[in-house]
Amino acid sequence: MASITATATTGDDETTLHGLTSEQFQTLKENAIAAKAHAYCPYSSFAVGACVLVTAGANDGDGDGDGDGGGYVSGANVENAAYPVGICAERTAFAKAVTAGHRGFRAVAVATNAPAPASPCGMCRQFMREFCALNVPVFMFDRAGCCRVLTMGELLPMGFGPEDLGKGKEG
């Protein structure tokens, strides 16, 4: 696989990739790859790391209300001998971020040791949809660091979200 399949645009200052600077993209990638080292996967040996880029804003999760937050939250998969009770890396990262007070997300990265980029499972896609707009990019990295990117809407077409229950996303 070649490098990244994505849309890059040039602004006044620098090139962006789905609205991220090259530095943000690189940090997201590095954090997702590093998170794999913390995976607990003695049964499948399929380590997955994930990282979310949190949106800076009034509810940025740092508790001071100044909107200066943002940042990155990582997670890894954690298996269990009773298979259904394990948790995927994506849900771990989102759960950590949400319980820290974050509600806005700009991008998601998922990294595995598979020979091709692996997408989030269906349960993770639905979990992510609760907190992500349809245009949020999801970067999927293989063991060589090659990437495929799809938006949340492309990963979960006709997805069910908070707006389907007449609720807006908590902001």
PDB file of C-alpha atoms in Angstrom:
ATOM      1  CA  MET A   1       0.000   0.000   0.000  1.00  0.00           C
ATOM      2  CA  ALA A   2       1.258   3.459  -0.766  1.00  0.00           C
ATOM      3  CA  SER A   3       1.245   6.159   1.844  1.00  0.00           C
ATOM      4  CA  ILE A   4      -1.964   7.833   2.911  1.00  0.00           C
ATOM      5  CA  THR A   5      -5.241   7.890   1.047  1.00  0.00           C
ATOM      6  CA  ALA A   6      -6.565  11.267   2.103  1.00  0.00           C
ATOM      7  CA  THR A   7      -7.379  14.771   1.043  1.00  0.00           C
ATOM      8  CA  ALA A   8      -4.732  17.413   1.623  1.00  0.00           C
ATOM      9  CA  THR A   9      -5.377  21.107   1.132  1.00  0.00           C
ATOM     10  CA  THR A  10      -3.020  24.022   1.305  1.00  0.00           C
ATOM     11  CA  GLY A  11      -3.900  27.013   3.438  1.00  0.00           C
ATOM     12  CA  ASP A  12      -1.955  30.199   3.970  1.00  0.00           C
ATOM     13  CA  ASP A  13       0.332  28.647   6.578  1.00  0.00           C
ATOM     14  CA  GLU A  14       0.642  24.946   5.939  1.00  0.00           C
ATOM     15  CA  THR A  15      -0.833  21.858   4.381  1.00  0.00           C
ATOM     16  CA  THR A  16      -3.728  20.226   6.220  1.00  0.00           C
ATOM     17  CA  LEU A  17      -4.977  16.676   6.110  1.00  0.00           C
ATOM     18  CA  HIS A  18      -8.700  16.492   6.809  1.00  0.00           C
ATOM     19  CA  GLY A  19      -8.303  19.732   8.753  1.00  0.00           C
ATOM     20  CA  LEU A  20      -5.268  18.587  10.750  1.00  0.00           C
ATOM     21  CA  THR A  21      -1.812  20.060  10.508  1.00  0.00           C
ATOM     22  CA  SER A  22       1.008  17.683   9.677  1.00  0.00           C
ATOM     23  CA  GLU A  23       2.150  17.969  13.300  1.00  0.00           C
ATOM     24  CA  GLN A  24      -1.293  17.017  14.635  1.00  0.00           C
ATOM     25  CA  PHE A  25      -1.493  14.107  12.201  1.00  0.00           C
ATOM     26  CA  GLN A  26       1.987  12.875  13.177  1.00  0.00           C
ATOM     27  CA  THR A  27       1.230  13.137  16.914  1.00  0.00           C
ATOM     28  CA  LEU A  28      -2.081  11.300  16.465  1.00  0.00           C
ATOM     29  CA  LYS A  29      -0.298   8.549  14.520  1.00  0.00           C
ATOM     30  CA  GLU A  30       2.574   8.220  17.003  1.00  0.00           C
ATOM     31  CA  ASN A  31       0.221   8.081  19.996  1.00  0.00           C
ATOM     32  CA  ALA A  32      -1.981   5.399  18.414  1.00  0.00           C
ATOM     33  CA  ILE A  33       1.054   3.297  17.500  1.00  0.00           C
ATOM     34  CA  ALA A  34       2.585   3.736  20.978  1.00  0.00           C
ATOM     35  CA  ALA A  35      -0.698   2.752  22.650  1.00  0.00           C
ATOM     36  CA  LYS A  36      -0.421  -0.741  21.121  1.00  0.00           C
ATOM     37  CA  ALA A  37       2.368  -1.465  23.629  1.00  0.00           C
ATOM     38  CA  HIS A  38      -0.190  -1.212  26.439  1.00  0.00           C
ATOM     39  CA  ALA A  39      -2.670  -3.664  24.930  1.00  0.00           C
ATOM     40  CA  TYR A  40      -3.611  -6.681  27.021  1.00  0.00           C
ATOM     41  CA  CYS A  41      -4.281  -9.321  24.372  1.00  0.00           C
ATOM     42  CA  PRO A  42      -3.060 -12.725  25.615  1.00  0.00           C
ATOM     43  CA  TYR A  43      -5.778 -14.619  23.715  1.00  0.00           C
ATOM     44  CA  SER A  44      -5.789 -13.063  20.250  1.00  0.00           C
ATOM     45  CA  SER A  45      -2.306 -11.494  20.225  1.00  0.00           C
ATOM     46  CA  PHE A  46      -3.970  -8.710  18.202  1.00  0.00           C
ATOM     47  CA  ALA A  47      -2.731  -5.497  19.793  1.00  0.00           C
ATOM     48  CA  VAL A  48      -4.664  -2.362  18.912  1.00  0.00           C
ATOM     49  CA  GLY A  49      -3.871   1.204  19.878  1.00  0.00           C
ATOM     50  CA  ALA A  50      -6.123   4.204  19.405  1.00  0.00           C
ATOM     51  CA  CYS A  51      -5.844   7.921  19.921  1.00  0.00           C
ATOM     52  CA  VAL A  52      -8.422  10.703  19.734  1.00  0.00           C
ATOM     53  CA  LEU A  53      -7.702  14.362  19.114  1.00  0.00           C
ATOM     54  CA  VAL A  54      -9.903  16.369  21.440  1.00  0.00           C
ATOM     55  CA  THR A  55     -11.425  19.620  20.241  1.00  0.00           C
ATOM     56  CA  ALA A  56     -10.415  22.694  22.195  1.00  0.00           C
ATOM     57  CA  GLY A  57     -13.462  24.583  23.361  1.00  0.00           C
ATOM     58  CA  ALA A  58     -15.469  25.711  26.334  1.00  0.00           C
ATOM     59  CA  ASN A  59     -15.971  22.095  27.383  1.00  0.00           C
ATOM     60  CA  ASP A  60     -12.419  20.982  26.677  1.00  0.00           C
ATOM     61  CA  GLY A  61     -12.318  18.822  29.782  1.00  0.00           C
ATOM     62  CA  ASP A  62      -9.576  20.543  31.758  1.00  0.00           C
ATOM     63  CA  GLY A  63     -12.105  22.037  34.157  1.00  0.00           C
ATOM     64  CA  ASP A  64     -11.091  25.678  33.944  1.00  0.00           C
ATOM     65  CA  GLY A  65     -13.617  26.729  31.292  1.00  0.00           C
ATOM     66  CA  ASP A  66     -11.098  28.699  29.242  1.00  0.00           C
ATOM     67  CA  GLY A  67     -11.304  26.541  26.129  1.00  0.00           C
ATOM     68  CA  ASP A  68      -7.550  26.113  25.832  1.00  0.00           C
ATOM     69  CA  GLY A  69      -7.608  22.329  26.036  1.00  0.00           C
ATOM     70  CA  GLY A  70      -7.528  20.039  23.094  1.00  0.00           C
ATOM     71  CA  GLY A  71      -4.916  17.381  23.265  1.00  0.00           C
ATOM     72  CA  TYR A  72      -4.718  13.673  22.732  1.00  0.00           C
ATOM     73  CA  VAL A  73      -6.191  10.726  24.623  1.00  0.00           C
ATOM     74  CA  SER A  74      -4.984   7.197  23.907  1.00  0.00           C
ATOM     75  CA  GLY A  75      -6.258   3.728  24.662  1.00  0.00           C
ATOM     76  CA  ALA A  76      -5.503   0.081  23.958  1.00  0.00           C
ATOM     77  CA  ASN A  77      -7.582  -3.069  23.728  1.00  0.00           C
ATOM     78  CA  VAL A  78      -8.025  -5.128  26.905  1.00  0.00           C
ATOM     79  CA  GLU A  79      -9.099  -8.755  26.482  1.00  0.00           C
ATOM     80  CA  ASN A  80     -10.711 -11.036  29.034  1.00  0.00           C
ATOM     81  CA  ALA A  81     -10.970 -14.819  29.310  1.00  0.00           C
ATOM     82  CA  ALA A  82     -14.733 -14.317  29.001  1.00  0.00           C
ATOM     83  CA  TYR A  83     -14.409 -12.900  25.481  1.00  0.00           C
ATOM     84  CA  PRO A  84     -17.460 -10.606  25.333  1.00  0.00           C
ATOM     85  CA  VAL A  85     -16.310  -8.504  28.295  1.00  0.00           C
ATOM     86  CA  GLY A  86     -13.122  -7.243  26.666  1.00  0.00           C
ATOM     87  CA  ILE A  87     -12.935  -3.675  25.390  1.00  0.00           C
ATOM     88  CA  CYS A  88     -11.522  -2.374  22.142  1.00  0.00           C
ATOM     89  CA  ALA A  89      -8.873   0.334  21.952  1.00  0.00           C
ATOM     90  CA  GLU A  90     -11.229   2.849  20.362  1.00  0.00           C
ATOM     91  CA  ARG A  91     -13.822   2.552  23.121  1.00  0.00           C
ATOM     92  CA  THR A  92     -11.056   2.710  25.741  1.00  0.00           C
ATOM     93  CA  ALA A  93      -9.737   5.994  24.307  1.00  0.00           C
ATOM     94  CA  PHE A  94     -13.194   7.526  24.002  1.00  0.00           C
ATOM     95  CA  ALA A  95     -14.250   6.379  27.477  1.00  0.00           C
ATOM     96  CA  LYS A  96     -11.101   7.898  28.987  1.00  0.00           C
ATOM     97  CA  ALA A  97     -11.708  11.171  27.142  1.00  0.00           C
ATOM     98  CA  VAL A  98     -15.421  11.379  27.936  1.00  0.00           C
ATOM     99  CA  THR A  99     -14.928  10.595  31.629  1.00  0.00           C
ATOM    100  CA  ALA A 100     -12.287  13.350  31.723  1.00  0.00           C
ATOM    101  CA  GLY A 101     -14.973  15.757  30.521  1.00  0.00           C
ATOM    102  CA  HIS A 102     -14.204  15.953  26.803  1.00  0.00           C
ATOM    103  CA  ARG A 103     -17.138  16.048  24.411  1.00  0.00           C
ATOM    104  CA  GLY A 104     -15.701  17.266  21.104  1.00  0.00           C
ATOM    105  CA  PHE A 105     -13.401  15.263  18.855  1.00  0.00           C
ATOM    106  CA  ARG A 106     -11.517  16.320  15.720  1.00  0.00           C
ATOM    107  CA  ALA A 107      -9.935  13.037  14.629  1.00  0.00           C
ATOM    108  CA  VAL A 108      -9.421   9.387  15.531  1.00  0.00           C
ATOM    109  CA  ALA A 109      -6.452   7.107  14.822  1.00  0.00           C
ATOM    110  CA  VAL A 110      -6.352   3.316  15.095  1.00  0.00           C
ATOM    111  CA  ALA A 111      -3.146   1.284  14.783  1.00  0.00           C
ATOM    112  CA  THR A 112      -2.642  -2.482  14.529  1.00  0.00           C
ATOM    113  CA  ASN A 113       0.076  -4.918  13.555  1.00  0.00           C
ATOM    114  CA  ALA A 114      -2.027  -6.233  10.681  1.00  0.00           C
ATOM    115  CA  PRO A 115      -0.568  -6.207   7.156  1.00  0.00           C
ATOM    116  CA  ALA A 116      -3.342  -3.830   6.011  1.00  0.00           C
ATOM    117  CA  PRO A 117      -5.093  -1.040   7.916  1.00  0.00           C
ATOM    118  CA  ALA A 118      -7.902  -2.432  10.086  1.00  0.00           C
ATOM    119  CA  SER A 119     -11.104  -0.508  10.648  1.00  0.00           C
ATOM    120  CA  PRO A 120     -12.929  -0.197  13.962  1.00  0.00           C
ATOM    121  CA  CYS A 121     -15.455  -2.949  14.657  1.00  0.00           C
ATOM    122  CA  GLY A 122     -19.169  -2.249  14.383  1.00  0.00           C
ATOM    123  CA  MET A 123     -19.617  -1.725  18.114  1.00  0.00           C
ATOM    124  CA  CYS A 124     -16.776   0.813  18.165  1.00  0.00           C
ATOM    125  CA  ARG A 125     -18.171   2.610  15.130  1.00  0.00           C
ATOM    126  CA  GLN A 126     -21.500   3.079  16.890  1.00  0.00           C
ATOM    127  CA  PHE A 127     -19.784   4.130  20.126  1.00  0.00           C
ATOM    128  CA  MET A 128     -17.640   6.670  18.246  1.00  0.00           C
ATOM    129  CA  ARG A 129     -20.702   7.999  16.411  1.00  0.00           C
ATOM    130  CA  GLU A 130     -22.181   9.096  19.728  1.00  0.00           C
ATOM    131  CA  PHE A 131     -19.403  11.667  20.045  1.00  0.00           C
ATOM    132  CA  CYS A 132     -18.199  12.309  16.471  1.00  0.00           C
ATOM    133  CA  ALA A 133     -19.675  14.355  13.679  1.00  0.00           C
ATOM    134  CA  LEU A 134     -20.013  12.557  10.362  1.00  0.00           C
ATOM    135  CA  ASN A 135     -17.034  14.455   8.905  1.00  0.00           C
ATOM    136  CA  VAL A 136     -14.542  13.403  11.623  1.00  0.00           C
ATOM    137  CA  PRO A 137     -11.647  11.551   9.973  1.00  0.00           C
ATOM    138  CA  VAL A 138     -10.667   8.088  11.193  1.00  0.00           C
ATOM    139  CA  PHE A 139      -7.061   7.253  10.299  1.00  0.00           C
ATOM    140  CA  MET A 140      -6.296   3.513  10.233  1.00  0.00           C
ATOM    141  CA  PHE A 141      -2.632   2.438  10.339  1.00  0.00           C
ATOM    142  CA  ASP A 142      -1.125  -0.948   9.506  1.00  0.00           C
ATOM    143  CA  ARG A 143       2.049  -2.430  10.984  1.00  0.00           C
ATOM    144  CA  ALA A 144       4.245  -0.488   8.551  1.00  0.00           C
ATOM    145  CA  GLY A 145       2.579   2.813   9.432  1.00  0.00           C
ATOM    146  CA  CYS A 146       0.722   3.042   6.130  1.00  0.00           C
ATOM    147  CA  CYS A 147      -2.661   4.640   6.476  1.00  0.00           C
ATOM    148  CA  ARG A 148      -6.175   4.608   5.103  1.00  0.00           C
ATOM    149  CA  VAL A 149      -8.608   7.312   6.145  1.00  0.00           C
ATOM    150  CA  LEU A 150     -12.379   7.403   6.041  1.00  0.00           C
ATOM    151  CA  THR A 151     -14.788   9.786   7.691  1.00  0.00           C
ATOM    152  CA  MET A 152     -17.132   8.685  10.447  1.00  0.00           C
ATOM    153  CA  GLY A 153     -20.001   8.926   7.937  1.00  0.00           C
ATOM    154  CA  GLU A 154     -18.177   6.654   5.493  1.00  0.00           C
ATOM    155  CA  LEU A 155     -17.437   4.101   8.226  1.00  0.00           C
ATOM    156  CA  LEU A 156     -20.997   4.096   9.517  1.00  0.00           C
ATOM    157  CA  PRO A 157     -23.377   5.088   6.721  1.00  0.00           C
ATOM    158  CA  MET A 158     -26.888   5.812   7.914  1.00  0.00           C
ATOM    159  CA  GLY A 159     -25.537   5.662  11.467  1.00  0.00           C
ATOM    160  CA  PHE A 160     -27.783   6.238  14.436  1.00  0.00           C
ATOM    161  CA  GLY A 161     -26.778   9.242  16.544  1.00  0.00           C
ATOM    162  CA  PRO A 162     -28.041  11.485  19.329  1.00  0.00           C
ATOM    163  CA  GLU A 163     -29.912  13.677  16.854  1.00  0.00           C
ATOM    164  CA  ASP A 164     -32.075  10.670  15.949  1.00  0.00           C
ATOM    165  CA  LEU A 165     -33.490  10.819  19.467  1.00  0.00           C
ATOM    166  CA  GLY A 166     -34.069  14.555  19.267  1.00  0.00           C
ATOM    167  CA  LYS A 167     -30.959  15.240  21.311  1.00  0.00           C
ATOM    168  CA  GLY A 168     -28.044  17.385  20.281  1.00  0.00           C
ATOM    169  CA  LYS A 169     -24.505  16.489  21.170  1.00  0.00           C
ATOM    170  CA  GLU A 170     -23.509  17.825  24.565  1.00  0.00           C
ATOM    171  CA  GLY A 171     -21.061  20.613  23.846  1.00  0.00           C
TER     172      GLY A 171
END
